[in-house]
Coordinates of C-alpha atoms in Angstrom, one line a residue:
Chain A
M1142 CA -25.2 -5.2 -31.0
T1143 CA -24.5 -5.1 -27.3
P1144 CA -22.5 -2.0 -26.3
L1145 CA -19.1 -2.4 -24.7
F1146 CA -20.3 -0.8 -21.5
A1147 CA -23.9 0.1 -20.4
A1148 CA -25.2 1.6 -17.2
E1149 CA -28.9 1.4 -16.5
G1150 CA -30.7 3.5 -13.9
L1151 CA -27.8 4.0 -11.5
E1152 CA -28.7 5.5 -8.1
L1153 CA -25.5 6.6 -6.4
A1154 CA -25.0 7.9 -2.8
Y1155 CA -22.2 8.6 -0.3
G1156 CA -23.6 7.0 2.8
Q1157 CA -27.0 8.7 3.3
V1158 CA -26.3 11.6 1.0
P1159 CA -27.7 10.9 -2.5
A1160 CA -25.5 12.1 -5.4
C1161 CA -26.9 10.8 -8.6
R1162 CA -30.3 9.6 -9.8
N1163 CA -31.4 7.4 -12.7
I1164 CA -28.1 7.6 -14.6
S1165 CA -28.2 5.6 -17.9
F1166 CA -25.6 5.7 -20.6
H1167 CA -23.5 3.5 -22.8
V1168 CA -20.2 3.3 -24.6
E1169 CA -19.9 1.5 -27.9
E1170 CA -16.8 -0.4 -29.0
G1171 CA -14.2 2.2 -30.3
E1172 CA -16.1 5.3 -29.1
V1173 CA -15.0 8.3 -27.1
V1174 CA -17.9 9.2 -24.9
T1175 CA -17.9 12.2 -22.5
L1176 CA -19.8 13.2 -19.4
I1177 CA -19.8 16.9 -19.0
G1178 CA -21.3 19.1 -16.4
A1179 CA -20.5 21.7 -13.7
N1180 CA -18.6 21.1 -10.5
G1181 CA -20.6 18.7 -8.3
A1182 CA -22.9 17.6 -11.1
G1183 CA -22.0 13.9 -10.3
K1184 CA -19.5 13.2 -13.1
S1185 CA -16.7 11.9 -10.9
T1186 CA -19.2 10.0 -8.8
T1187 CA -20.5 8.2 -11.9
L1188 CA -17.0 7.4 -13.0
R1189 CA -16.2 6.0 -9.5
A1190 CA -19.2 3.7 -9.9
V1191 CA -18.0 2.5 -13.3
A1192 CA -14.6 1.6 -11.8
G1193 CA -16.3 -0.1 -8.9
A1194 CA -15.0 2.3 -6.2
L1195 CA -18.6 3.1 -5.3
I1196 CA -21.3 0.4 -5.3
P1197 CA -24.7 1.8 -6.6
R1198 CA -27.8 1.6 -4.5
A1199 CA -29.8 0.6 -7.5
G1200 CA -29.4 0.1 -11.2
S1201 CA -27.0 -2.1 -13.1
M1202 CA -23.8 -2.0 -15.1
R1203 CA -22.8 -4.4 -17.9
F1204 CA -19.5 -4.8 -19.6
H1205 CA -19.4 -7.0 -22.8
G1206 CA -22.9 -8.0 -21.8
R1207 CA -21.7 -9.3 -18.5
D1208 CA -23.3 -8.0 -15.2
I1209 CA -20.5 -6.2 -13.3
T1210 CA -22.6 -4.2 -10.9
R1211 CA -21.2 -5.9 -7.7
L1212 CA -17.6 -6.5 -8.8
R1213 CA -14.7 -5.0 -6.9
P1214 CA -12.4 -2.5 -8.6
D1215 CA -9.6 -5.0 -9.0
E1216 CA -11.9 -7.5 -10.6
R1217 CA -13.1 -4.8 -13.1
T1218 CA -9.5 -3.9 -13.9
N1219 CA -8.8 -7.6 -14.7
L1220 CA -11.8 -7.6 -17.0
G1221 CA -10.5 -4.6 -19.0
I1222 CA -11.8 -1.4 -17.3
A1223 CA -9.1 1.1 -16.3
L1224 CA -9.7 4.3 -14.4
V1225 CA -7.3 7.3 -14.3
P1226 CA -8.5 9.0 -11.1
E1227 CA -9.0 12.7 -10.6
G1228 CA -5.9 14.3 -9.2
R1229 CA -3.7 11.7 -10.9
H1230 CA -2.8 9.6 -7.8
V1231 CA 0.7 8.3 -8.8
F1232 CA 2.3 6.2 -6.1
P1233 CA 4.7 8.9 -5.0
F1234 CA 7.4 6.8 -3.4
L1235 CA 7.6 4.2 -6.2
T1236 CA 9.7 4.9 -9.2
V1237 CA 8.2 5.7 -12.6
R1238 CA 9.0 2.3 -13.8
E1239 CA 7.5 0.6 -10.7
N1240 CA 4.3 2.6 -11.2
L1241 CA 4.0 1.3 -14.7
E1242 CA 4.9 -2.2 -13.6
L1243 CA 2.0 -2.1 -11.1
G1244 CA -0.3 -0.8 -13.9
G1245 CA 0.4 -4.2 -15.5
F1246 CA -0.2 -6.1 -12.3
K1247 CA -2.7 -8.5 -14.0
F1248 CA 0.1 -9.6 -16.3
R1249 CA 2.5 -10.2 -13.4
K1250 CA 3.2 -13.8 -14.4
E1251 CA 4.3 -12.7 -17.9
S1252 CA 7.4 -10.7 -17.4
T1253 CA 8.3 -10.3 -21.1
R1254 CA 4.8 -8.9 -21.8
V1255 CA 5.2 -6.3 -19.0
R1256 CA 8.6 -5.3 -20.3
T1257 CA 7.2 -4.9 -23.8
L1258 CA 4.3 -2.8 -22.5
I1259 CA 6.7 -0.6 -20.5
E1260 CA 8.7 0.0 -23.6
Q1261 CA 5.5 0.9 -25.5
M1262 CA 4.6 3.4 -22.8
F1263 CA 8.1 4.9 -22.9
A1264 CA 7.7 5.2 -26.7
M1265 CA 4.4 7.0 -26.2
F1266 CA 5.8 9.3 -23.4
P1267 CA 9.5 9.7 -24.0
R1268 CA 9.8 12.0 -21.0
L1269 CA 8.9 9.1 -18.7
R1270 CA 11.8 7.1 -20.0
A1271 CA 14.2 9.8 -18.9
R1272 CA 12.7 9.7 -15.5
A1273 CA 12.3 5.9 -15.2
S1274 CA 14.1 5.4 -12.0
Q1275 CA 13.0 8.7 -10.3
N1276 CA 10.2 8.6 -7.6
A1277 CA 6.9 9.4 -9.2
G1278 CA 6.2 12.1 -6.5
T1279 CA 9.1 14.2 -8.0
L1280 CA 7.5 14.6 -11.4
S1281 CA 5.7 17.7 -12.6
G1282 CA 1.9 17.7 -12.9
G1283 CA 2.0 17.1 -16.7
E1284 CA 4.5 14.2 -16.3
Q1285 CA 2.4 12.7 -13.6
Q1286 CA -0.7 12.9 -15.9
M1287 CA 1.3 11.1 -18.6
L1288 CA 2.5 8.5 -16.0
V1289 CA -1.1 7.7 -14.9
L1290 CA -2.3 7.5 -18.5
G1291 CA 0.6 5.0 -19.2
R1292 CA 0.0 3.2 -16.0
A1293 CA -3.7 2.7 -16.9
M1294 CA -2.8 1.5 -20.4
M1295 CA -0.4 -1.1 -19.0
S1296 CA -3.5 -3.3 -18.2
E1297 CA -4.4 -3.1 -21.9
P1298 CA -7.9 -2.0 -21.1
R1299 CA -10.9 -2.2 -23.5
L1300 CA -12.5 0.8 -21.7
L1301 CA -10.3 3.7 -20.4
C1302 CA -12.0 6.0 -18.0
L1303 CA -10.5 9.4 -17.5
D1304 CA -11.4 11.7 -14.6
E1305 CA -10.6 15.3 -15.4
P1306 CA -7.3 14.7 -17.2
S1307 CA -6.8 18.5 -17.8
L1308 CA -7.2 19.5 -14.2
G1309 CA -4.5 21.9 -13.0
L1310 CA -2.4 21.6 -16.2
A1311 CA -0.9 24.3 -18.4
P1312 CA -2.8 24.7 -21.7
L1313 CA 0.0 23.3 -23.8
V1314 CA 0.2 20.2 -21.7
V1315 CA -3.5 19.8 -21.9
Q1316 CA -3.3 19.8 -25.7
D1317 CA -0.6 17.2 -25.5
I1318 CA -2.7 15.0 -23.2
F1319 CA -5.8 15.2 -25.4
R1320 CA -3.7 14.4 -28.5
T1321 CA -2.5 11.3 -26.6
I1322 CA -6.1 10.4 -25.7
R1323 CA -7.1 10.6 -29.3
S1324 CA -4.3 8.4 -30.4
I1325 CA -5.0 5.8 -27.7
N1326 CA -8.6 5.7 -29.0
A1327 CA -7.4 5.5 -32.6
A1328 CA -5.5 2.4 -31.6
G1329 CA -8.7 0.7 -30.5
T1330 CA -9.4 1.5 -26.9
S1331 CA -12.8 3.0 -26.0
V1332 CA -12.7 6.0 -23.8
L1333 CA -15.1 7.4 -21.2
L1334 CA -14.1 11.0 -20.5
V1335 CA -15.2 13.1 -17.6
E1336 CA -14.1 16.7 -18.2
Q1337 CA -14.8 20.2 -16.9
N1338 CA -13.3 21.7 -19.9
A1339 CA -16.4 21.1 -22.1
R1340 CA -14.8 22.5 -25.2
Y1341 CA -12.0 20.0 -25.2
A1342 CA -14.3 17.2 -24.3
L1343 CA -16.8 17.9 -27.1
E1344 CA -14.0 18.2 -29.6
T1345 CA -12.5 14.9 -28.6
A1346 CA -15.6 12.7 -28.0
S1347 CA -18.2 11.5 -30.6
R1348 CA -21.1 11.5 -28.1
G1349 CA -21.8 13.1 -24.8
Y1350 CA -24.1 13.2 -21.8
V1351 CA -24.7 16.4 -19.8
L1352 CA -25.1 16.1 -16.1
Q1353 CA -26.8 18.6 -13.8
T1354 CA -27.3 18.1 -10.1
G1355 CA -27.0 14.3 -10.3
S1356 CA -29.1 13.6 -13.4
I1357 CA -28.5 13.4 -17.1
I1358 CA -30.4 16.3 -18.7
V1359 CA -29.3 16.1 -22.4
S1360 CA -27.4 13.5 -24.5
G1361 CA -26.5 13.1 -28.1
S1362 CA -23.7 13.5 -30.6
C1363 CA -21.2 16.1 -29.7
S1364 CA -21.9 18.1 -32.8
A1365 CA -25.5 18.3 -31.7
L1366 CA -24.6 19.1 -28.1
K1367 CA -22.4 22.0 -29.3
Q1368 CA -25.5 23.5 -30.9
D1369 CA -27.8 22.8 -27.9
E1370 CA -28.9 26.0 -26.3
R1371 CA -28.5 24.7 -22.7
V1372 CA -25.0 23.3 -23.3
H1373 CA -24.1 26.4 -25.1
Q1374 CA -25.0 28.8 -22.4
A1375 CA -23.9 26.8 -19.4
Y1376 CA -20.6 25.4 -20.5
L1377 CA -19.4 27.0 -23.7
G1378 CA -20.5 30.6 -23.9
R1379 CA -20.3 32.6 -27.0
A1380 CA -16.6 33.6 -26.8
A1381 CA -15.7 30.0 -25.9
V1382 CA -17.4 28.7 -29.0
A1383 CA -15.4 31.1 -31.2
A1384 CA -12.2 30.0 -29.5
G1385 CA -13.3 26.4 -29.6
S1386 CA -13.0 26.3 -33.4
Q1387 CA -9.3 27.0 -33.0
V1388 CA -8.7 24.0 -30.8
P1389 CA -6.4 21.7 -32.7
V1390 CA -8.2 18.4 -33.2
S1391 CA -5.8 16.5 -35.4
P1392 CA -2.5 15.3 -33.9
Chain B
M892 CA 38.1 -0.1 28.1
L893 CA 38.0 -0.5 24.3
T894 CA 37.2 -4.2 24.7
V895 CA 34.3 -3.3 27.0
I896 CA 32.9 -0.9 24.4
L897 CA 33.3 -3.4 21.7
Q898 CA 31.8 -6.2 23.8
Q899 CA 28.8 -4.1 24.7
G900 CA 28.5 -2.9 21.1
I901 CA 28.1 -6.5 19.9
N902 CA 25.6 -7.3 22.7
G903 CA 23.7 -4.2 21.6
V904 CA 23.6 -5.3 18.0
V905 CA 22.4 -8.8 19.0
V906 CA 19.5 -7.5 20.9
G907 CA 18.9 -4.6 18.5
S908 CA 18.6 -6.8 15.5
L909 CA 15.9 -8.8 17.2
Y910 CA 14.1 -5.6 18.1
V911 CA 14.3 -4.6 14.5
L912 CA 12.6 -7.9 13.4
V913 CA 9.7 -7.2 15.9
A914 CA 9.5 -3.6 14.9
L915 CA 9.5 -4.2 11.2
G916 CA 6.4 -6.3 11.6
L917 CA 4.6 -3.5 13.4
T918 CA 5.6 -1.0 10.9
L919 CA 4.6 -3.2 8.0
I920 CA 1.1 -3.7 9.3
Y921 CA 0.9 0.0 10.2
G922 CA 2.0 0.8 6.6
V923 CA -0.8 -1.1 4.9
L924 CA -3.5 -0.6 7.4
V925 CA -2.7 2.5 9.6
Q926 CA -3.6 0.2 12.5
I927 CA -1.6 -1.2 15.4
N928 CA -1.7 -4.8 16.3
F929 CA -1.2 -5.1 20.1
A930 CA -1.3 -8.9 19.9
H931 CA 2.1 -8.7 18.1
A932 CA 3.8 -8.9 21.5
D933 CA 2.1 -12.2 22.2
I934 CA 3.1 -13.6 18.9
V935 CA 6.7 -13.0 20.0
T936 CA 6.0 -14.8 23.3
L937 CA 4.3 -17.7 21.6
G938 CA 7.2 -17.9 19.1
A939 CA 9.6 -18.2 22.0
F940 CA 7.6 -20.9 23.8
T941 CA 7.0 -22.8 20.5
A942 CA 10.8 -22.8 19.9
Y943 CA 11.4 -23.9 23.5
F944 CA 9.1 -26.9 23.3
V945 CA 10.0 -27.9 19.7
T946 CA 13.7 -27.7 20.4
H947 CA 13.3 -30.0 23.4
L948 CA 11.0 -32.3 21.4
F949 CA 13.6 -32.7 18.6
S950 CA 16.3 -33.4 21.2
G951 CA 18.0 -30.0 21.0
N952 CA 17.5 -29.1 17.3
Y953 CA 17.2 -25.4 17.7
F954 CA 16.7 -24.8 14.0
A955 CA 13.5 -26.9 14.1
G956 CA 12.4 -24.7 17.0
I957 CA 13.0 -21.5 14.9
A958 CA 11.2 -22.9 11.9
A959 CA 8.2 -24.0 14.1
A960 CA 8.1 -20.5 15.7
L961 CA 8.0 -18.9 12.3
I962 CA 5.2 -21.1 11.1
V963 CA 3.2 -20.6 14.4
G964 CA 3.7 -16.8 14.0
A965 CA 2.5 -16.8 10.4
I966 CA -0.7 -18.8 11.4
L967 CA -1.4 -16.4 14.3
G968 CA -1.0 -13.4 12.0
W969 CA -3.4 -14.9 9.5
L970 CA -5.9 -15.6 12.3
V971 CA -5.6 -12.1 13.8
N972 CA -6.3 -10.5 10.5
A973 CA -9.1 -13.0 9.4
V974 CA -10.9 -12.8 12.7
I975 CA -10.3 -9.3 13.9
F976 CA -9.0 -6.8 11.3
A977 CA -10.8 -8.0 8.2
P978 CA -14.4 -8.1 9.6
L979 CA -14.0 -4.9 11.6
R980 CA -12.6 -3.1 8.5
E981 CA -16.1 -3.3 7.0
R982 CA -17.4 -1.2 10.0
A983 CA -14.9 1.6 9.1
N984 CA -14.2 2.3 12.8
E985 CA -10.5 2.8 13.6
L986 CA -10.7 2.3 17.3
L987 CA -12.4 -1.1 17.3
P988 CA -9.6 -3.3 15.9
L989 CA -7.1 -1.6 18.3
I990 CA -9.2 -2.4 21.3
A991 CA -9.9 -5.9 20.0
T992 CA -6.2 -6.7 19.7
I993 CA -5.6 -5.5 23.3
G994 CA -8.3 -8.0 24.2
V995 CA -6.6 -10.7 22.2
S996 CA -3.3 -9.9 23.9
I997 CA -4.7 -10.1 27.4
T998 CA -6.5 -13.3 26.6
L999 CA -3.4 -14.9 25.1
Q1000 CA -1.2 -13.9 28.1
N1001 CA -3.7 -15.4 30.6
V1002 CA -4.1 -18.6 28.6
M1003 CA -0.3 -18.9 28.6
L1004 CA -0.2 -18.1 32.3
V1005 CA -2.6 -20.9 33.1
L1006 CA -0.9 -23.4 30.9
L1007 CA 2.7 -22.5 31.5
G1008 CA 2.8 -20.8 34.9
P1009 CA 4.6 -17.6 35.9
I1010 CA 8.0 -19.1 36.6
P1011 CA 10.6 -18.2 34.0
Y1012 CA 11.7 -21.0 31.7
A1013 CA 15.4 -21.5 31.2
F1014 CA 15.8 -21.7 27.4
D1015 CA 19.3 -22.9 26.7
T1016 CA 20.0 -23.7 23.1
P1017 CA 23.0 -25.9 22.1
Y1018 CA 24.7 -22.7 21.1
S1019 CA 24.2 -20.7 24.3
N1020 CA 27.3 -22.1 26.1
N1021 CA 29.4 -22.3 23.0
V1022 CA 31.8 -19.3 23.5
I1023 CA 34.1 -17.9 21.0
R1024 CA 36.9 -15.5 22.0
F1025 CA 38.5 -12.7 20.0
G1026 CA 41.2 -11.1 22.2
G1027 CA 39.2 -9.9 25.1
I1028 CA 35.8 -10.1 23.5
F1029 CA 33.5 -13.0 24.2
L1030 CA 30.8 -14.1 21.9
T1031 CA 28.4 -17.0 22.2
M1032 CA 27.5 -19.0 19.1
Q1033 CA 23.9 -18.0 20.0
S1034 CA 24.8 -14.3 19.4
V1035 CA 26.5 -15.1 16.1
L1036 CA 23.4 -17.1 15.1
I1037 CA 21.0 -14.3 16.1
I1038 CA 23.0 -11.7 14.1
M1039 CA 23.2 -14.0 11.1
M1040 CA 19.6 -15.1 11.1
S1041 CA 18.2 -11.6 11.6
T1042 CA 20.5 -10.1 8.9
I1043 CA 19.2 -12.8 6.5
A1044 CA 15.6 -12.2 7.5
I1045 CA 15.9 -8.4 7.2
G1046 CA 17.8 -8.7 3.9
L1047 CA 15.1 -11.1 2.4
L1048 CA 12.3 -8.7 3.5
Y1049 CA 14.1 -5.8 2.0
A1050 CA 14.6 -7.6 -1.3
F1051 CA 11.0 -8.8 -1.3
M1052 CA 9.7 -5.2 -0.9
K1053 CA 12.2 -3.8 -3.4
F1054 CA 12.3 -6.3 -6.2
T1055 CA 9.2 -8.5 -6.3
I1056 CA 5.9 -7.4 -7.8
L1057 CA 4.1 -8.4 -4.7
G1058 CA 6.5 -6.3 -2.6
K1059 CA 5.9 -3.4 -4.9
A1060 CA 2.1 -4.0 -4.7
L1061 CA 2.4 -4.0 -0.9
R1062 CA 4.2 -0.6 -1.0
A1063 CA 1.5 0.7 -3.4
V1064 CA -1.2 -0.4 -1.0
S1065 CA 0.6 1.5 1.9
Q1066 CA 0.8 4.6 -0.2
D1067 CA -2.7 4.7 -1.7
R1068 CA -5.0 1.8 -1.1
E1069 CA -7.8 2.9 -3.4
T1070 CA -5.6 3.6 -6.3
A1071 CA -3.8 0.2 -5.8
A1072 CA -7.2 -1.5 -6.2
L1073 CA -7.5 0.3 -9.6
M1074 CA -4.3 -1.5 -10.7
G1075 CA -6.1 -4.8 -10.3
I1076 CA -4.5 -5.4 -6.9
N1077 CA -6.9 -6.9 -4.3
P1078 CA -5.9 -4.8 -1.2
N1079 CA -7.4 -7.4 1.2
Q1080 CA -5.0 -10.1 0.0
L1081 CA -2.1 -7.8 0.3
I1082 CA -3.1 -6.8 3.9
M1083 CA -3.3 -10.5 4.7
L1084 CA 0.2 -11.0 3.2
A1085 CA 1.5 -8.2 5.4
F1086 CA 0.1 -9.8 8.5
V1087 CA 1.5 -13.2 7.7
I1088 CA 5.0 -11.8 7.0
A1089 CA 5.0 -9.5 10.0
S1090 CA 3.8 -12.3 12.4
A1091 CA 6.2 -14.8 10.9
L1092 CA 9.0 -12.4 11.7
A1093 CA 7.6 -11.9 15.2
G1094 CA 7.5 -15.6 15.8
M1095 CA 11.0 -16.1 14.6
S1096 CA 12.4 -13.2 16.7
G1097 CA 10.6 -14.8 19.6
A1098 CA 12.5 -18.0 19.0
M1099 CA 15.8 -16.1 19.1
L1100 CA 14.8 -13.8 22.0
G1101 CA 13.7 -16.8 24.2
P1102 CA 17.2 -17.7 25.3
V1103 CA 18.1 -14.0 25.8
L1104 CA 15.0 -12.8 27.7
V1105 CA 13.4 -13.9 30.9
L1106 CA 11.0 -16.3 29.3
T1107 CA 7.5 -15.9 30.9
P1108 CA 4.1 -15.5 29.3
F1109 CA 4.7 -11.7 29.5
A1110 CA 8.1 -11.8 27.8
G1111 CA 6.8 -10.2 24.6
T1112 CA 5.3 -7.2 26.4
T1113 CA 8.8 -5.9 27.4
V1114 CA 10.0 -6.3 23.9
I1115 CA 6.9 -4.7 22.2
V1116 CA 7.2 -1.6 24.3
K1117 CA 10.7 -1.0 22.9
A1118 CA 9.5 -2.0 19.4
F1119 CA 6.9 0.7 19.6
A1120 CA 9.5 3.2 20.6
I1121 CA 11.7 2.0 17.7
V1122 CA 8.9 2.3 15.2
I1123 CA 8.2 5.9 16.3
I1124 CA 11.9 6.9 16.4
G1125 CA 12.4 5.4 12.9
G1126 CA 9.3 6.9 11.5
F1127 CA 6.0 4.9 11.2
G1128 CA 5.9 2.8 8.1
N1129 CA 9.6 3.4 7.2
V1130 CA 11.8 0.3 6.8
E1131 CA 15.2 1.9 6.8
G1132 CA 14.4 4.2 9.7
T1133 CA 13.1 1.2 11.7
I1134 CA 16.4 -0.8 11.1
I1135 CA 18.6 2.2 12.2
A1136 CA 16.4 3.0 15.2
G1137 CA 16.3 -0.7 16.3
L1138 CA 20.1 -0.9 16.3
I1139 CA 20.4 2.4 18.2
V1140 CA 18.0 1.2 20.9
G1141 CA 19.9 -2.1 21.2
L1142 CA 23.2 -0.2 21.6
I1143 CA 21.7 2.3 24.1
E1144 CA 20.4 -0.7 26.1
S1145 CA 23.7 -2.4 26.4
Y1146 CA 25.8 0.7 27.0
T1147 CA 23.3 1.9 29.7
T1148 CA 23.6 -1.5 31.3
Q1149 CA 27.4 -1.3 31.3
F1150 CA 28.1 2.3 32.2
L1151 CA 24.9 3.4 34.1
D1152 CA 22.5 1.0 35.5
P1153 CA 20.3 -1.7 33.9
G1154 CA 17.3 -0.2 35.7
L1155 CA 17.7 2.9 33.7
I1156 CA 17.3 1.3 30.2
D1157 CA 13.6 2.1 29.8
I1158 CA 14.1 5.7 31.1
V1159 CA 16.9 6.3 28.6
V1160 CA 15.0 4.8 25.7
F1161 CA 11.9 6.7 26.4
A1162 CA 13.7 9.9 27.0
L1163 CA 15.1 9.5 23.5
L1164 CA 11.5 8.7 22.2
L1165 CA 10.2 11.9 23.8
L1166 CA 13.1 13.9 22.5
M1167 CA 12.4 12.5 19.0
L1168 CA 8.7 13.3 19.2
A1169 CA 9.6 16.9 20.2
V1170 CA 12.4 17.5 17.7
R1171 CA 11.5 15.3 14.7
P1172 CA 8.0 13.8 15.1
T1173 CA 8.1 12.2 11.6
G1174 CA 11.0 10.0 12.6
L1175 CA 14.7 9.6 11.6
I1176 CA 14.0 9.3 7.9
A1177 CA 11.0 11.4 7.0
E1178 CA 9.2 10.7 3.8
K1179 CA 7.8 13.9 2.4
R1180 CA 4.1 13.3 2.3
E1181 CA 3.0 16.4 0.4
E1182 CA 2.0 15.9 -3.2
N1183 CA 4.1 17.3 -6.0
V1184 CA 1.9 19.2 -8.4

């Protein structure tokens, strides 16, 4: 079976500065896959390439078996790839409702569908409903993260890419966000998760890839990765593993 | 005395509302692109001449002239973006498009100079000499028409930006172009839309400024200088601020003419501009740009 998304031998660079070498990974239909690694390992760069914000120097990407390597970000969104960028990036001077509406831009000719989707997002994030007509820039960090998640889901993506969804959020809010990510996945959306918080990432995903200085060094099922000596020492640490067992997994 | 103040107030609003139309175009383009289109001035001039010739061609149908100016403006805007801004955007150099539009502006002015000559054209519309009187206040039908047309145009633009999905997408592109692309919005199409709307407004305001201004190939330049001042006073990229600033500049102009000296207009306007830059450099209505975390 062809995977939902597959990247083959990606070479990524910012201008003349190389960032990632020979990156190959795939996401199966219905999976949560995580890319973990230290700051600057190339996780976000890889995700930018998946979304089309960075065109690779070499290598290819396929979505549903179709070659998407040279497609623009808007074309990929219309095919069913949604990216929640690092740092959230709400449209600060648009209202919460307008932000969601733009998330459903590809359905702009079907106004009932957009309204139904907005209702679904409000059901998933009741706090957004209360702030529907407020400018998105006035929301708290946690609320903004909910908004960008909802905004991405407005395009009914097959593959949801998340870049550091826990960044800068309080632990309780992070739990909330991860619970939502799991329920989004349970409803049938595949997820590609980039996360510095390796513990959360490995608890949420089924498979993972570990990046170090721009290359994938290990990959495998998350339960195997948790036992891997290198992952262990670099990202989890003994104390963290003990704490990790207390992370609530079920909603 | 009161009638003089009222009379000049109306004159100020007439001119001011046309400045607003020109300035809104500049601010719209600046919003999506963070670039300045110097050829905007010449789209105003070409709009004025288009209206002049079309009105004469259709035996005095001024509305045909306005419509033609609007269309010519839209086409020119499309061309300026397609030929200059879009290709140069690939090169990621901010200065190139700016200099290129100065080049386009000078070229257009000189082409018009060759074709039309330096002598001012007398653009009288069927409404210019149609005077209405309220007590001591005189108002030409032309002025009434200008206020009506520009109010409609500004209202339509505002409604477009506020209530349509394309308008919202345009605002999204101004706020965060990369993220807008992640929504499935093609920023290049929206930038083109901004150019077409802005330039259609410029052409249309040219058609209405023609009868008010000294109509020469350089007519737009005098307007654009004030439009820049308005855009800065109102806050770059800010629609409400631009409207208020445009009306203020229009009023300053007419009251300066009445109570001081017409020659002082530019000095007063630019003194205000400098004061504004010193006291409130973000403009009348400042949007808070810092992110809320």
